[in-house]
């Protein structure tokens, strides 16, 4: 498939009904919009799949990466997991329902799992406890001293195939995709006129001017800076970037076939160093949490390996430490450095921010779309569609 920069040898003025700053976890909503109007999507790189890779995402993503105590928005969108499974089935997108265990090693963690189980039931996500005897029989290399909470509907997806499908579907419905293109300025049109004027420049240095009535900011790591470029200073927010390093494992054993998570810790910015896998069955561990200032800093920090190994040994004691290697890193866009788990006790938890901005007609802002953004993407798309066309 050919890609083009959105530019020309001379400056151009181009009009669109809708313009989307694109993020891989939010690609679906531009498909929805393209059924209503002429749409332009602007990934920064030459293709959507590479845009996915620059954020450090894995080839296979969890369909239900988080259903612990979370905010209302994240909880609602996790229901979109069923939508994602249905799409994979109907379009032949590779996925695997491999299930997930969350492990408790002491009484305090067990109490947290009970809360997680109760909350999961409240939002319609099936979970159940299994006995330690059953756990040892099914996964003899996995250690759980106190309790095991199982999520039977959790799975993994080939995210590259998912993105390729969305891209093709978007373009087949008349959407335009502008790559190699950087936004330099966004201007809300003067009072009395609707829309936005967007200045861009291609990788060849060629400028373009784009006008649009609808502007959707789902730019992932760049979403907050773009929002701050549009909204007045009193509505600016500060972006936070949580880098997570992953570690590969080269040995044949142990090799569990179920996703393994430690019990969630209230106040922690992440969900712990857990065991995940790709569509081939290869396992890896991560992510941890390292706060960085540069959203392009995707270097894996070797100094964090020792602490990660200690976490892994707690639930996989037979792991060969010498065979755990540095793999890759990704960065999560966050709206604060608070807890990844909402306790309702001033823990600084930040929910998804999905809003039609007051005083800026046609501007939909999506900020802090981190985990479980990919799982939630189809449900988020429906909400964006509701905000634009059904309110």
mmCIF file with all atom_site columns, N, CA and C in Angstrom, residues 251-298:
data_model
loop_
_atom_site.group_PDB
_atom_site.id
_atom_site.type_symbol
_atom_site.label_atom_id
_atom_site.label_alt_id
_atom_site.label_comp_id
_atom_site.label_asym_id
_atom_site.label_entity_id
_atom_site.label_seq_id
_atom_site.pdbx_PDB_ins_code
_atom_site.Cartn_x
_atom_site.Cartn_y
_atom_site.Cartn_z
_atom_site.occupancy
_atom_site.B_iso_or_equiv
_atom_site.pdbx_formal_charge
_atom_site.auth_seq_id
_atom_site.auth_comp_id
_atom_site.auth_asym_id
_atom_site.auth_atom_id
_atom_site.pdbx_PDB_model_num
ATOM 1   N N  . UNK A 1 251 ? 15.140 -19.305 27.980 1.00 0.00 ? 251 UNK A N  1
ATOM 2   C CA . UNK A 1 251 ? 15.159 -20.715 28.375 1.00 0.00 ? 251 UNK A CA 1
ATOM 3   C C  . UNK A 1 251 ? 13.837 -21.409 28.042 1.00 0.00 ? 251 UNK A C  1
ATOM 4   N N  . UNK A 1 252 ? 13.908 -22.741 27.908 1.00 0.00 ? 252 UNK A N  1
ATOM 5   C CA . UNK A 1 252 ? 12.707 -23.516 27.581 1.00 0.00 ? 252 UNK A CA 1
ATOM 6   C C  . UNK A 1 252 ? 11.766 -23.660 28.771 1.00 0.00 ? 252 UNK A C  1
ATOM 7   N N  . UNK A 1 253 ? 12.309 -23.637 29.988 1.00 0.00 ? 253 UNK A N  1
ATOM 8   C CA . UNK A 1 253 ? 11.506 -23.767 31.198 1.00 0.00 ? 253 UNK A CA 1
ATOM 9   C C  . UNK A 1 253 ? 11.962 -22.733 32.214 1.00 0.00 ? 253 UNK A C  1
ATOM 10  N N  . UNK A 1 254 ? 11.071 -22.250 33.062 1.00 0.00 ? 254 UNK A N  1
ATOM 11  C CA . UNK A 1 254 ? 9.628  -22.469 33.018 1.00 0.00 ? 254 UNK A CA 1
ATOM 12  C C  . UNK A 1 254 ? 8.976  -21.657 31.910 1.00 0.00 ? 254 UNK A C  1
ATOM 13  N N  . UNK A 1 255 ? 7.848  -22.131 31.416 1.00 0.00 ? 255 UNK A N  1
ATOM 14  C CA . UNK A 1 255 ? 7.142  -21.439 30.341 1.00 0.00 ? 255 UNK A CA 1
ATOM 15  C C  . UNK A 1 255 ? 5.634  -21.602 30.531 1.00 0.00 ? 255 UNK A C  1
ATOM 16  N N  . UNK A 1 256 ? 5.048  -20.831 31.459 1.00 0.00 ? 256 UNK A N  1
ATOM 17  C CA . UNK A 1 256 ? 3.598  -20.915 31.688 1.00 0.00 ? 256 UNK A CA 1
ATOM 18  C C  . UNK A 1 256 ? 2.812  -20.563 30.429 1.00 0.00 ? 256 UNK A C  1
ATOM 19  N N  . UNK A 1 257 ? 1.615  -21.070 30.343 1.00 0.00 ? 257 UNK A N  1
ATOM 20  C CA . UNK A 1 257 ? 0.744  -20.808 29.195 1.00 0.00 ? 257 UNK A CA 1
ATOM 21  C C  . UNK A 1 257 ? -0.385 -19.840 29.546 1.00 0.00 ? 257 UNK A C  1
ATOM 22  N N  . UNK A 1 258 ? -0.343 -19.313 30.762 1.00 0.00 ? 258 UNK A N  1
ATOM 23  C CA . UNK A 1 258 ? -1.347 -18.362 31.242 1.00 0.00 ? 258 UNK A CA 1
ATOM 24  C C  . UNK A 1 258 ? -0.641 -17.051 31.594 1.00 0.00 ? 258 UNK A C  1
ATOM 25  N N  . UNK A 1 259 ? -1.285 -15.944 31.341 1.00 0.00 ? 259 UNK A N  1
ATOM 26  C CA . UNK A 1 259 ? -0.735 -14.651 31.731 1.00 0.00 ? 259 UNK A CA 1
ATOM 27  C C  . UNK A 1 259 ? -0.736 -14.550 33.253 1.00 0.00 ? 259 UNK A C  1
ATOM 28  N N  . UNK A 1 260 ? 0.378  -14.086 33.812 1.00 0.00 ? 260 UNK A N  1
ATOM 29  C CA . UNK A 1 260 ? 0.539  -14.060 35.266 1.00 0.00 ? 260 UNK A CA 1
ATOM 30  C C  . UNK A 1 260 ? 0.776  -12.624 35.738 1.00 0.00 ? 260 UNK A C  1
ATOM 31  N N  . UNK A 1 261 ? -0.050 -12.185 36.693 1.00 0.00 ? 261 UNK A N  1
ATOM 32  C CA . UNK A 1 261 ? 0.077  -10.841 37.275 1.00 0.00 ? 261 UNK A CA 1
ATOM 33  C C  . UNK A 1 261 ? 0.224  -10.961 38.785 1.00 0.00 ? 261 UNK A C  1
ATOM 34  N N  . UNK A 1 262 ? 1.105  -10.159 39.377 1.00 0.00 ? 262 UNK A N  1
ATOM 35  C CA . UNK A 1 262 ? 1.077  -10.049 40.842 1.00 0.00 ? 262 UNK A CA 1
ATOM 36  C C  . UNK A 1 262 ? -0.161 -9.271  41.274 1.00 0.00 ? 262 UNK A C  1
ATOM 37  N N  . UNK A 1 263 ? -0.529 -9.388  42.527 1.00 0.00 ? 263 UNK A N  1
ATOM 38  C CA . UNK A 1 263 ? -1.686 -8.642  43.039 1.00 0.00 ? 263 UNK A CA 1
ATOM 39  C C  . UNK A 1 263 ? -1.444 -7.147  42.885 1.00 0.00 ? 263 UNK A C  1
ATOM 40  N N  . UNK A 1 264 ? -2.479 -6.374  42.532 1.00 0.00 ? 264 UNK A N  1
ATOM 41  C CA . UNK A 1 264 ? -2.309 -4.924  42.386 1.00 0.00 ? 264 UNK A CA 1
ATOM 42  C C  . UNK A 1 264 ? -1.986 -4.281  43.727 1.00 0.00 ? 264 UNK A C  1
ATOM 43  N N  . UNK A 1 265 ? -1.151 -3.259  43.671 1.00 0.00 ? 265 UNK A N  1
ATOM 44  C CA . UNK A 1 265 ? -0.745 -2.542  44.873 1.00 0.00 ? 265 UNK A CA 1
ATOM 45  C C  . UNK A 1 265 ? -1.309 -1.132  44.830 1.00 0.00 ? 265 UNK A C  1
ATOM 46  N N  . UNK A 1 266 ? -2.160 -0.789  45.769 1.00 0.00 ? 266 UNK A N  1
ATOM 47  C CA . UNK A 1 266 ? -2.722 0.554   45.815 1.00 0.00 ? 266 UNK A CA 1
ATOM 48  C C  . UNK A 1 266 ? -1.611 1.578   46.020 1.00 0.00 ? 266 UNK A C  1
ATOM 49  N N  . UNK A 1 267 ? -1.628 2.618   45.182 1.00 0.00 ? 267 UNK A N  1
ATOM 50  C CA . UNK A 1 267 ? -0.610 3.655   45.262 1.00 0.00 ? 267 UNK A CA 1
ATOM 51  C C  . UNK A 1 267 ? 0.496  3.490   44.252 1.00 0.00 ? 267 UNK A C  1
ATOM 52  N N  . UNK A 1 268 ? 0.657  2.282   43.689 1.00 0.00 ? 268 UNK A N  1
ATOM 53  C CA . UNK A 1 268 ? 1.698  2.050   42.696 1.00 0.00 ? 268 UNK A CA 1
ATOM 54  C C  . UNK A 1 268 ? 1.246  2.588   41.341 1.00 0.00 ? 268 UNK A C  1
ATOM 55  N N  . UNK A 1 269 ? 2.197  3.119   40.569 1.00 0.00 ? 269 UNK A N  1
ATOM 56  C CA . UNK A 1 269 ? 1.866  3.714   39.273 1.00 0.00 ? 269 UNK A CA 1
ATOM 57  C C  . UNK A 1 269 ? 1.678  2.676   38.184 1.00 0.00 ? 269 UNK A C  1
ATOM 58  N N  . UNK A 1 270 ? 2.036  1.411   38.465 1.00 0.00 ? 270 UNK A N  1
ATOM 59  C CA . UNK A 1 270 ? 1.849  0.340   37.496 1.00 0.00 ? 270 UNK A CA 1
ATOM 60  C C  . UNK A 1 270 ? 1.234  -0.877  38.150 1.00 0.00 ? 270 UNK A C  1
ATOM 61  N N  . UNK A 1 271 ? 1.103  -1.932  37.365 1.00 0.00 ? 271 UNK A N  1
ATOM 62  C CA . UNK A 1 271 ? 0.468  -3.162  37.867 1.00 0.00 ? 271 UNK A CA 1
ATOM 63  C C  . UNK A 1 271 ? 1.483  -4.238  38.215 1.00 0.00 ? 271 UNK A C  1
ATOM 64  N N  . UNK A 1 272 ? 2.749  -3.863  38.347 1.00 0.00 ? 272 UNK A N  1
ATOM 65  C CA . UNK A 1 272 ? 3.762  -4.841  38.700 1.00 0.00 ? 272 UNK A CA 1
ATOM 66  C C  . UNK A 1 272 ? 4.370  -5.495  37.471 1.00 0.00 ? 272 UNK A C  1
ATOM 67  N N  . UNK A 1 273 ? 5.528  -6.118  37.659 1.00 0.00 ? 273 UNK A N  1
ATOM 68  C CA . UNK A 1 273 ? 6.206  -6.797  36.556 1.00 0.00 ? 273 UNK A CA 1
ATOM 69  C C  . UNK A 1 273 ? 5.542  -8.146  36.339 1.00 0.00 ? 273 UNK A C  1
ATOM 70  N N  . UNK A 1 274 ? 4.729  -8.238  35.300 1.00 0.00 ? 274 UNK A N  1
ATOM 71  C CA . UNK A 1 274 ? 3.959  -9.453  35.089 1.00 0.00 ? 274 UNK A CA 1
ATOM 72  C C  . UNK A 1 274 ? 4.493  -10.253 33.906 1.00 0.00 ? 274 UNK A C  1
ATOM 73  N N  . UNK A 1 275 ? 3.964  -11.453 33.757 1.00 0.00 ? 275 UNK A N  1
ATOM 74  C CA . UNK A 1 275 ? 4.363  -12.341 32.674 1.00 0.00 ? 275 UNK A CA 1
ATOM 75  C C  . UNK A 1 275 ? 3.327  -12.262 31.565 1.00 0.00 ? 275 UNK A C  1
ATOM 76  N N  . UNK A 1 276 ? 3.791  -11.908 30.368 1.00 0.00 ? 276 UNK A N  1
ATOM 77  C CA . UNK A 1 276 ? 2.917  -11.889 29.206 1.00 0.00 ? 276 UNK A CA 1
ATOM 78  C C  . UNK A 1 276 ? 3.562  -12.738 28.115 1.00 0.00 ? 276 UNK A C  1
ATOM 79  N N  . UNK A 1 277 ? 2.911  -12.837 26.982 1.00 0.00 ? 277 UNK A N  1
ATOM 80  C CA . UNK A 1 277 ? 3.428  -13.665 25.894 1.00 0.00 ? 277 UNK A CA 1
ATOM 81  C C  . UNK A 1 277 ? 2.932  -13.126 24.567 1.00 0.00 ? 277 UNK A C  1
ATOM 82  N N  . UNK A 1 278 ? 3.568  -13.574 23.474 1.00 0.00 ? 278 UNK A N  1
ATOM 83  C CA . UNK A 1 278 ? 3.099  -13.181 22.155 1.00 0.00 ? 278 UNK A CA 1
ATOM 84  C C  . UNK A 1 278 ? 2.377  -14.342 21.494 1.00 0.00 ? 278 UNK A C  1
ATOM 85  N N  . UNK A 1 279 ? 1.983  -14.158 20.247 1.00 0.00 ? 279 UNK A N  1
ATOM 86  C CA . UNK A 1 279 ? 1.187  -15.169 19.569 1.00 0.00 ? 279 UNK A CA 1
ATOM 87  C C  . UNK A 1 279 ? 1.953  -16.455 19.299 1.00 0.00 ? 279 UNK A C  1
ATOM 88  N N  . UNK A 1 280 ? 3.279  -16.419 19.380 1.00 0.00 ? 280 UNK A N  1
ATOM 89  C CA . UNK A 1 280 ? 4.095  -17.625 19.187 1.00 0.00 ? 280 UNK A CA 1
ATOM 90  C C  . UNK A 1 280 ? 4.285  -18.402 20.482 1.00 0.00 ? 280 UNK A C  1
ATOM 91  N N  . UNK A 1 281 ? 3.881  -17.823 21.618 1.00 0.00 ? 281 UNK A N  1
ATOM 92  C CA . UNK A 1 281 ? 4.076  -18.462 22.911 1.00 0.00 ? 281 UNK A CA 1
ATOM 93  C C  . UNK A 1 281 ? 5.323  -18.013 23.645 1.00 0.00 ? 281 UNK A C  1
ATOM 94  N N  . UNK A 1 282 ? 6.133  -17.167 23.005 1.00 0.00 ? 282 UNK A N  1
ATOM 95  C CA . UNK A 1 282 ? 7.331  -16.642 23.671 1.00 0.00 ? 282 UNK A CA 1
ATOM 96  C C  . UNK A 1 282 ? 6.910  -15.730 24.819 1.00 0.00 ? 282 UNK A C  1
ATOM 97  N N  . UNK A 1 283 ? 7.551  -15.893 25.985 1.00 0.00 ? 283 UNK A N  1
ATOM 98  C CA . UNK A 1 283 ? 7.161  -15.097 27.145 1.00 0.00 ? 283 UNK A CA 1
ATOM 99  C C  . UNK A 1 283 ? 8.127  -13.946 27.367 1.00 0.00 ? 283 UNK A C  1
ATOM 100 N N  . UNK A 1 284 ? 7.621  -12.935 28.007 1.00 0.00 ? 284 UNK A N  1
ATOM 101 C CA . UNK A 1 284 ? 8.452  -11.803 28.434 1.00 0.00 ? 284 UNK A CA 1
ATOM 102 C C  . UNK A 1 284 ? 7.850  -11.246 29.717 1.00 0.00 ? 284 UNK A C  1
ATOM 103 N N  . UNK A 1 285 ? 8.626  -10.397 30.376 1.00 0.00 ? 285 UNK A N  1
ATOM 104 C CA . UNK A 1 285 ? 8.211  -9.842  31.659 1.00 0.00 ? 285 UNK A CA 1
ATOM 105 C C  . UNK A 1 285 ? 8.213  -8.322  31.593 1.00 0.00 ? 285 UNK A C  1
ATOM 106 N N  . UNK A 1 286 ? 7.247  -7.703  32.267 1.00 0.00 ? 286 UNK A N  1
ATOM 107 C CA . UNK A 1 286 ? 7.188  -6.260  32.321 1.00 0.00 ? 286 UNK A CA 1
ATOM 108 C C  . UNK A 1 286 ? 5.744  -5.790  32.246 1.00 0.00 ? 286 UNK A C  1
ATOM 109 N N  . UNK A 1 287 ? 5.522  -4.486  32.236 1.00 0.00 ? 287 UNK A N  1
ATOM 110 C CA . UNK A 1 287 ? 6.551  -3.449  32.342 1.00 0.00 ? 287 UNK A CA 1
ATOM 111 C C  . UNK A 1 287 ? 6.709  -2.958  33.778 1.00 0.00 ? 287 UNK A C  1
ATOM 112 N N  . UNK A 1 288 ? 7.845  -2.343  34.052 1.00 0.00 ? 288 UNK A N  1
ATOM 113 C CA . UNK A 1 288 ? 8.006  -1.614  35.297 1.00 0.00 ? 288 UNK A CA 1
ATOM 114 C C  . UNK A 1 288 ? 7.595  -0.166  35.038 1.00 0.00 ? 288 UNK A C  1
ATOM 115 N N  . UNK A 1 289 ? 7.862  0.718   35.971 1.00 0.00 ? 289 UNK A N  1
ATOM 116 C CA . UNK A 1 289 ? 7.517  2.134   35.814 1.00 0.00 ? 289 UNK A CA 1
ATOM 117 C C  . UNK A 1 289 ? 8.749  2.979   36.084 1.00 0.00 ? 289 UNK A C  1
ATOM 118 N N  . UNK A 1 290 ? 9.126  3.772   35.077 1.00 0.00 ? 290 UNK A N  1
ATOM 119 C CA . UNK A 1 290 ? 10.232 4.723   35.214 1.00 0.00 ? 290 UNK A CA 1
ATOM 120 C C  . UNK A 1 290 ? 9.757  6.047   34.628 1.00 0.00 ? 290 UNK A C  1
ATOM 121 N N  . UNK A 1 291 ? 9.676  7.074   35.454 1.00 0.00 ? 291 UNK A N  1
ATOM 122 C CA . UNK A 1 291 ? 9.198  8.368   34.972 1.00 0.00 ? 291 UNK A CA 1
ATOM 123 C C  . UNK A 1 291 ? 10.289 9.058   34.166 1.00 0.00 ? 291 UNK A C  1
ATOM 124 N N  . UNK A 1 292 ? 9.941  9.489   32.958 1.00 0.00 ? 292 UNK A N  1
ATOM 125 C CA . UNK A 1 292 ? 10.907 10.152  32.081 1.00 0.00 ? 292 UNK A CA 1
ATOM 126 C C  . UNK A 1 292 ? 10.311 11.459  31.583 1.00 0.00 ? 292 UNK A C  1
ATOM 127 N N  . UNK A 1 293 ? 11.186 12.371  31.160 1.00 0.00 ? 293 UNK A N  1
ATOM 128 C CA . UNK A 1 293 ? 10.743 13.662  30.620 1.00 0.00 ? 293 UNK A CA 1
ATOM 129 C C  . UNK A 1 293 ? 10.588 13.624  29.108 1.00 0.00 ? 293 UNK A C  1
ATOM 130 N N  . UNK A 1 294 ? 11.299 12.719  28.459 1.00 0.00 ? 294 UNK A N  1
ATOM 131 C CA . UNK A 1 294 ? 11.313 12.655  26.998 1.00 0.00 ? 294 UNK A CA 1
ATOM 132 C C  . UNK A 1 294 ? 10.437 11.501  26.513 1.00 0.00 ? 294 UNK A C  1
ATOM 133 N N  . UNK A 1 295 ? 9.324  11.780  25.802 1.00 0.00 ? 295 UNK A N  1
ATOM 134 C CA . UNK A 1 295 ? 8.457  10.700  25.328 1.00 0.00 ? 295 UNK A CA 1
ATOM 135 C C  . UNK A 1 295 ? 9.082  9.849   24.225 1.00 0.00 ? 295 UNK A C  1
ATOM 136 N N  . UNK A 1 296 ? 10.244 10.263  23.739 1.00 0.00 ? 296 UNK A N  1
ATOM 137 C CA . UNK A 1 296 ? 10.947 9.473   22.719 1.00 0.00 ? 296 UNK A CA 1
ATOM 138 C C  . UNK A 1 296 ? 12.054 8.613   23.307 1.00 0.00 ? 296 UNK A C  1
ATOM 139 N N  . UNK A 1 297 ? 12.190 8.620   24.623 1.00 0.00 ? 297 UNK A N  1
ATOM 140 C CA . UNK A 1 297 ? 13.249 7.852   25.276 1.00 0.00 ? 297 UNK A CA 1
ATOM 141 C C  . UNK A 1 297 ? 12.814 6.396   25.431 1.00 0.00 ? 297 UNK A C  1
ATOM 142 N N  . UNK A 1 298 ? 13.133 5.585   24.437 1.00 0.00 ? 298 UNK A N  1
ATOM 143 C CA . UNK A 1 298 ? 12.721 4.187   24.445 1.00 0.00 ? 298 UNK A CA 1
ATOM 144 C C  . UNK A 1 298 ? 13.885 3.243   24.759 1.00 0.00 ? 298 UNK A C  1
#
